[in-house]
Amino acid sequence: MAETLRIFVATTLDLEAERTVIGRAIAELPMHLAVEIRRTPPLLPTHEEIFERIANCNRVYFLIGNDITAPAGQEWFLSWRLERSILPLRKSPRPTPAAQEFQRLSPLPWVDFRSATELARIIALDVARMVKHPANRYGLTVPELERLESYIRRLDRVQATLDKEPTGVEGGGVLLDSRRRIEE
């Protein structure tokens, strides 16, 4: 029997809209998959409610913006205490001192993203690699596994293009005006 992939998304208040990006990125994967995306209840969640939603998740996506806000800190520490697999993501062009200290204390490296498109690519690649489990825990068919492999290769190529050193004007340069050339 195929398992359900359970994901918990924790965000600081300034990144609440990114939950939609994560859901859309997962929905666009080239396979049929039972996925449950969880979050903390929006109004005054209790410790028990947060614990219950994180307890049996396969992956926790933790998104931090410019400041650490409640209940994100509690979600972070519960995820660690419950030994969940965490992917820390940040979009913080102007982090507060509290956010800087929170990030500094993380035992995991932070994955930076600057846009919704970049976040969607990171999530899609992570989920695609996760569900490509050797024991096929998620019940994917051979054609789905082949499409998934092709999808991963394509996303890796996009990442390789983004990781290249900037060239031309992006890397700095000098522009010369041929009409005003100084004769030496």
XYZ file of C-alpha atoms in Angstrom, residues 43-137:
95
model
C -5.507 31.357 15.782
C -3.755 30.810 19.117
C -2.477 27.259 18.606
C -1.672 25.155 21.642
C 1.538 23.209 22.102
C -0.423 19.965 21.691
C -1.953 21.083 18.376
C 1.454 21.936 16.944
C 2.965 18.714 18.291
C 0.182 16.605 16.757
C 0.635 18.122 13.299
C 4.418 17.769 13.226
C 4.696 14.363 14.921
C 4.436 12.044 11.900
C 5.510 14.294 9.033
C 8.087 13.126 6.509
C 9.455 16.629 5.946
C 9.263 20.053 7.578
C 9.793 23.122 5.425
C 10.757 26.003 7.684
C 10.635 29.419 6.010
C 12.052 32.452 7.774
C 11.688 36.016 6.593
C 13.067 39.194 8.077
C 12.084 38.331 11.658
C 11.370 35.249 13.719
C 7.703 35.300 14.764
C 5.420 33.105 16.828
C 4.594 30.257 16.492
C 7.503 29.599 14.059
C 10.050 29.277 16.866
C 7.936 26.673 18.616
C 7.435 24.790 15.334
C 11.215 24.785 14.799
C 12.039 23.432 18.254
C 9.277 20.797 18.152
C 10.503 19.637 14.743
C 13.976 19.134 16.210
C 12.681 17.459 19.339
C 10.587 15.060 17.243
C 13.605 14.426 14.956
C 11.757 15.415 11.805
C 13.592 15.997 8.543
C 13.857 19.807 8.238
C 14.727 21.954 5.245
C 15.413 25.508 6.505
C 14.678 28.138 3.860
C 15.153 31.876 4.141
C 14.150 34.987 2.329
C 15.463 37.740 4.521
C 16.922 40.747 2.744
C 16.795 42.790 5.975
C 16.896 40.352 8.918
C 16.365 41.684 12.410
C 18.982 40.917 15.076
C 16.627 38.222 16.464
C 16.337 36.569 13.029
C 20.112 36.737 12.538
C 20.717 35.049 15.898
C 18.041 32.416 15.221
C 19.665 31.584 11.872
C 23.160 31.546 13.372
C 22.115 28.955 15.957
C 20.757 26.542 13.347
C 22.695 23.278 13.078
C 21.603 23.047 9.422
C 22.666 25.367 6.603
C 20.002 27.728 5.311
C 18.864 27.550 1.704
C 18.286 31.053 0.364
C 15.570 31.966 -2.115
C 14.731 35.349 -3.601
C 11.467 34.729 -5.453
C 8.404 32.514 -5.579
C 9.807 30.853 -8.702
C 13.049 29.995 -6.947
C 11.172 28.653 -3.889
C 8.945 26.511 -6.127
C 12.014 25.031 -7.865
C 13.695 24.227 -4.512
C 10.551 22.546 -3.148
C 9.801 20.631 -6.363
C 13.344 19.274 -6.520
C 13.338 18.323 -2.837
C 9.972 16.525 -2.999
C 10.887 14.795 -6.276
C 14.074 13.407 -4.722
C 12.262 12.422 -1.545
C 9.531 10.414 -3.302
C 12.062 8.627 -5.493
C 12.497 6.267 -2.550
C 14.324 2.970 -3.253
C 11.510 0.931 -1.682
C 8.904 2.922 -3.664
C 7.063 3.839 -0.462
